[in-house]
Coordinates of C-alpha atoms in Angstrom, one line a residue:
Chain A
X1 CA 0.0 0.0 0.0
X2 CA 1.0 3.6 0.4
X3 CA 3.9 4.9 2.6
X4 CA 4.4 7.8 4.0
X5 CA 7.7 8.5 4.8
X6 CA 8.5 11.4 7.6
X7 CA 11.9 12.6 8.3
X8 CA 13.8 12.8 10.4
X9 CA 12.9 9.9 12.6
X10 CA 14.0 11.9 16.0
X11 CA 15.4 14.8 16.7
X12 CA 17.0 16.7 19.9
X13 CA 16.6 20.6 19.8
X14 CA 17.0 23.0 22.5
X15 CA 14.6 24.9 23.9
X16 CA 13.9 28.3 22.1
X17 CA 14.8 27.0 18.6
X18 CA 13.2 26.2 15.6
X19 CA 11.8 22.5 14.3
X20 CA 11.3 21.9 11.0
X21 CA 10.3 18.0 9.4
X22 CA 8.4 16.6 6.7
X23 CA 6.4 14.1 5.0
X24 CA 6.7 12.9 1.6
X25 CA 4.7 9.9 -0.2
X26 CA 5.4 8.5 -4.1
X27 CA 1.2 9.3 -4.5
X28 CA -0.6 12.6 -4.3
X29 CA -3.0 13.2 -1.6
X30 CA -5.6 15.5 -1.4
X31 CA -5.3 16.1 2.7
X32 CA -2.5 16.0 5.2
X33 CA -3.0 15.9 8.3
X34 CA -0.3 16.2 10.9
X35 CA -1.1 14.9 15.1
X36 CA 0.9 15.0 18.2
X37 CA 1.0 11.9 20.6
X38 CA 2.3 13.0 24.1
X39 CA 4.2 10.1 26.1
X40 CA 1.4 7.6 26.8
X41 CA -1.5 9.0 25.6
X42 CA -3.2 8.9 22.0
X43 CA -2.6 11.3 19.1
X44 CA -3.8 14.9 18.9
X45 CA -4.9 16.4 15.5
X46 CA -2.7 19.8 15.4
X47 CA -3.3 20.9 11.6
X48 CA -5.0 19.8 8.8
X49 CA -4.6 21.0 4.8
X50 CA -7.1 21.2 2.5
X51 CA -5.6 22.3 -0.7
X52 CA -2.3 22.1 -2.5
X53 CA 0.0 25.4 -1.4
X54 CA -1.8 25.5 1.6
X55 CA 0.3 27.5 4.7
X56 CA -2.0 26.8 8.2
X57 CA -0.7 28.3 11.4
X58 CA -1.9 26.6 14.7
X59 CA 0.2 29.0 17.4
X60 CA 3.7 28.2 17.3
X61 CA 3.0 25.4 14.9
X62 CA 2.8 26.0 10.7
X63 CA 2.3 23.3 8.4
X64 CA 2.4 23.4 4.5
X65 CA 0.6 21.5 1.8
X66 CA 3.3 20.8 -0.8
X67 CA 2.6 22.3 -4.4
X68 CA 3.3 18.6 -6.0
X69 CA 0.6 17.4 -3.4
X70 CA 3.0 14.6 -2.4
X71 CA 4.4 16.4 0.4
X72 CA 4.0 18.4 3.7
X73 CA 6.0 20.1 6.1
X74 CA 5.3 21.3 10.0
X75 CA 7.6 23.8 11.7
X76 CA 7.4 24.7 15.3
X77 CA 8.9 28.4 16.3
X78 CA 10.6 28.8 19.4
X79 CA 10.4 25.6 21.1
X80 CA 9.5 24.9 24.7
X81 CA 9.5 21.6 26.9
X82 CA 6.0 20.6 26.0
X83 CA 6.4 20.5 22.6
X84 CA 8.3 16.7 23.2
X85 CA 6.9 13.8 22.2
X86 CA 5.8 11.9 18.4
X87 CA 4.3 14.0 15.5
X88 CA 2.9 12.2 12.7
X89 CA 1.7 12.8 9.4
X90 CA -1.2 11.1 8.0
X91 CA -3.1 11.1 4.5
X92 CA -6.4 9.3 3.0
X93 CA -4.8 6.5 1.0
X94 CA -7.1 4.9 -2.0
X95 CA -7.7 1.2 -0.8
X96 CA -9.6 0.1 -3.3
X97 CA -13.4 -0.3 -4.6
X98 CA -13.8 3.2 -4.1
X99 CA -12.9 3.8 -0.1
X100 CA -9.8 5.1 1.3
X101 CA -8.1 4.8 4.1
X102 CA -6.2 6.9 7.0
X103 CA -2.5 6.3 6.2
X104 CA 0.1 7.5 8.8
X105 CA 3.8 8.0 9.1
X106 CA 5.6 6.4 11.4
X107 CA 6.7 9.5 13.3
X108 CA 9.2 11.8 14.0
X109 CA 10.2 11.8 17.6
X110 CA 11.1 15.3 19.5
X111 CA 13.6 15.8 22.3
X112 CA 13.9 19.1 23.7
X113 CA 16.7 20.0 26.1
X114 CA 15.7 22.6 28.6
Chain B
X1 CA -17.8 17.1 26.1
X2 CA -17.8 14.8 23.2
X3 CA -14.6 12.3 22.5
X4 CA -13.4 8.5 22.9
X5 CA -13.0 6.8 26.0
X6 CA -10.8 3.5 26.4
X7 CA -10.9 1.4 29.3
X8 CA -9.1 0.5 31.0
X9 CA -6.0 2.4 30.8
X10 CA -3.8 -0.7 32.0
X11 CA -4.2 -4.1 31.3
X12 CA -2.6 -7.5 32.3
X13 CA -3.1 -10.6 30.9
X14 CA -1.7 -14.1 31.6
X15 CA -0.6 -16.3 29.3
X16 CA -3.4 -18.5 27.1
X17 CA -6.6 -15.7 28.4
X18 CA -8.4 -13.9 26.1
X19 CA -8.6 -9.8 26.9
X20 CA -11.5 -7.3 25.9
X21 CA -10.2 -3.7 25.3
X22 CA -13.7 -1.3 25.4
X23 CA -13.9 1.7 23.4
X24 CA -16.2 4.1 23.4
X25 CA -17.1 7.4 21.5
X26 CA -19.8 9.5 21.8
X27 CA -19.4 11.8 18.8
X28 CA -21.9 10.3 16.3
X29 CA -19.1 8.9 14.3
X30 CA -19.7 6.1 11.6
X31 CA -15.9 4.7 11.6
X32 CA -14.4 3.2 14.2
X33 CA -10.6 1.9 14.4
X34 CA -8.0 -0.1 16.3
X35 CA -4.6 0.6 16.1
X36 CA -1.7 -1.0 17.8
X37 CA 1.3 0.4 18.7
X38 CA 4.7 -0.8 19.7
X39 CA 7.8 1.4 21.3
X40 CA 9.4 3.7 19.1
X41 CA 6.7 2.2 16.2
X42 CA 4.0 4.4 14.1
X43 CA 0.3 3.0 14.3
X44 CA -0.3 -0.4 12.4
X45 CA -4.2 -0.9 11.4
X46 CA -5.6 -3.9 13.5
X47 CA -9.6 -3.8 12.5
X48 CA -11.6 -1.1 11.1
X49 CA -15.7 -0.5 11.3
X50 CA -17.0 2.0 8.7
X51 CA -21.1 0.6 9.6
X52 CA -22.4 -0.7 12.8
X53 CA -23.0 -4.7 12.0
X54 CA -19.9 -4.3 9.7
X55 CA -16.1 -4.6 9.8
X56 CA -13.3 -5.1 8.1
X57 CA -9.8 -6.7 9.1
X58 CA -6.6 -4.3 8.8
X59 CA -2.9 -5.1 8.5
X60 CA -2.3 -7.1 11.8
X61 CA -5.9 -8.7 12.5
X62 CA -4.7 -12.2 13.0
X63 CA -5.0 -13.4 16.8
X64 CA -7.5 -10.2 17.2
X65 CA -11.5 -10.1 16.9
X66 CA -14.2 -7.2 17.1
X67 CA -17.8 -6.5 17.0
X68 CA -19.8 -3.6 16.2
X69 CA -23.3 -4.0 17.3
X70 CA -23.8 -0.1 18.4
X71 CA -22.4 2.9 16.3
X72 CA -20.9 4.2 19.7
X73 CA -19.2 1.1 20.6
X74 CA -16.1 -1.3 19.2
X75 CA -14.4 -3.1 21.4
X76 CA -11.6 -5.1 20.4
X77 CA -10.9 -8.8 22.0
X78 CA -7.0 -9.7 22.1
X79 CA -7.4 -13.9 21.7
X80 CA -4.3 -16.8 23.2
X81 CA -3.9 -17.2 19.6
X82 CA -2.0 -13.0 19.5
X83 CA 1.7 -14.7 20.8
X84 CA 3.1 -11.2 21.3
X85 CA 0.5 -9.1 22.6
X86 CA 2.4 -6.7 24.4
X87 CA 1.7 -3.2 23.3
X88 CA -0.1 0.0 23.1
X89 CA -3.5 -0.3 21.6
X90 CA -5.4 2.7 19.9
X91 CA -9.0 3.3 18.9
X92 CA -9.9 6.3 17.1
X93 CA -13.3 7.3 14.7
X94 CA -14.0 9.6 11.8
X95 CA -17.1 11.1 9.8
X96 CA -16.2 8.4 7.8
X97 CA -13.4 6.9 5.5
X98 CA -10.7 8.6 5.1
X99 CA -11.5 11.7 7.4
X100 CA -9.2 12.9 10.2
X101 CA -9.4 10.4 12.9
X102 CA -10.0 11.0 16.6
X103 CA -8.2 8.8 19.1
X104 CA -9.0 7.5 22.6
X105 CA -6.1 7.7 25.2
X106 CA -5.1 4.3 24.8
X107 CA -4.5 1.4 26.6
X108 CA -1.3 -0.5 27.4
X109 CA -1.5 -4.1 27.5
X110 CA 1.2 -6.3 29.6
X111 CA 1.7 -10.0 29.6
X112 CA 2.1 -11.5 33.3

């Protein structure tokens, strides 16, 4: 089925600076959506993205719909200690006779040093 | 307030017992889904329900069974026959297929 691949697969920032990580898949979608899991609970739906070109800000958090539509990006300003823990990016997949299904990367794991 | 409540948040289960995981969401949603998830692992598609009285099996389904005889309600029973059952376990629903998903808090299942 379809992938979607996020990079990077962890990173460790310090607190005050900048995140930046993607989401790229061989297929075009026609929605990304991008969640938070904290440590031990479920996933949080931060952004979501409608349309190709797309730029969504959610606070500190801005995501971007990729002009190819195979891509999306989520950067988060000025980082602070909550902002730890998985984000993943997710996409409706075709899975045949006509549905689609939630597809989801398999995360990109922040680390912020106080 | 509306949202998806799994119970319970801890589970144990000794070796050759079957285990029933309860979720349930109270916003209306058609789809219903559970997810399982292992440490440092994205989300891997155990069973889905788009109707009640209908479901479909996902990626992982063997050693797993569901039932979906109310719209609010899909629990998810973890049989002997799942030899590694040890994990995270997610259920989230949607408008419908293919819409953003909303997830319970999960529940993490231990072997004794």
């Amino acid at each position: 089925g379809q992938q979607l691949n996020q990079s990077p697969q962890s990173m460790f920032i310090q607190e005050g600076e900048d995140v930046s990580m993607n989401c790229t898949s061989s297929s075009i979608f026609n929605t990304w959506l991008w969640y938070k899991q904290d440590p031990g609970e479920g996933p949080v739906l931060l952004i979501a993205l409608y349309k190709a070109g797309e730029l969504t800000s959610n606070g500190r958090l801005t995501a971007q719909f990729g002009i190819t539509r195979k891509d999306s990006f989520l950067n988060i300003s000025a980082s602070i200690p909550s902002d730890v823990g998985i984000y993943f990016c997710a996409g409706p997949a075709y899975s045949g006779a006509g549905s689609y299904q939630l597809t989801f990367g398999k995360g990109t794991k922040l680390s912020v040093i106080p | 307030d509306g949202g998806i409540t799994q119970s319970p948040k801890y589970l144990f289960r000794k070796e050759g017992q079957n285990v029933t995981l309860s979720c349930e969401q109270n916003l209306n949603h058609d789809a219903m889904y559970w997810y399982r998830q292992d440490p440092g692992q994205g989300l891997r598609l155990i069973y889905y329900s788009q109707i009640v009285n209908d479901f479909q099996k996902g990626d992982i389904a063997e050693g797993y069974s569901v039932s979906r005889e109310k719209k609010e309600s899909f629990p998810l029973t973890v049989t002997s026959a799942q030899k590694n059952p040890t994990a995270f376990y997610l259920c989230a629903s949607s408008i419908g297929q293919g819409q953003p998903q909303h997830f319970g808090d999960g529940t993490r299942l231990s072997i004794l």
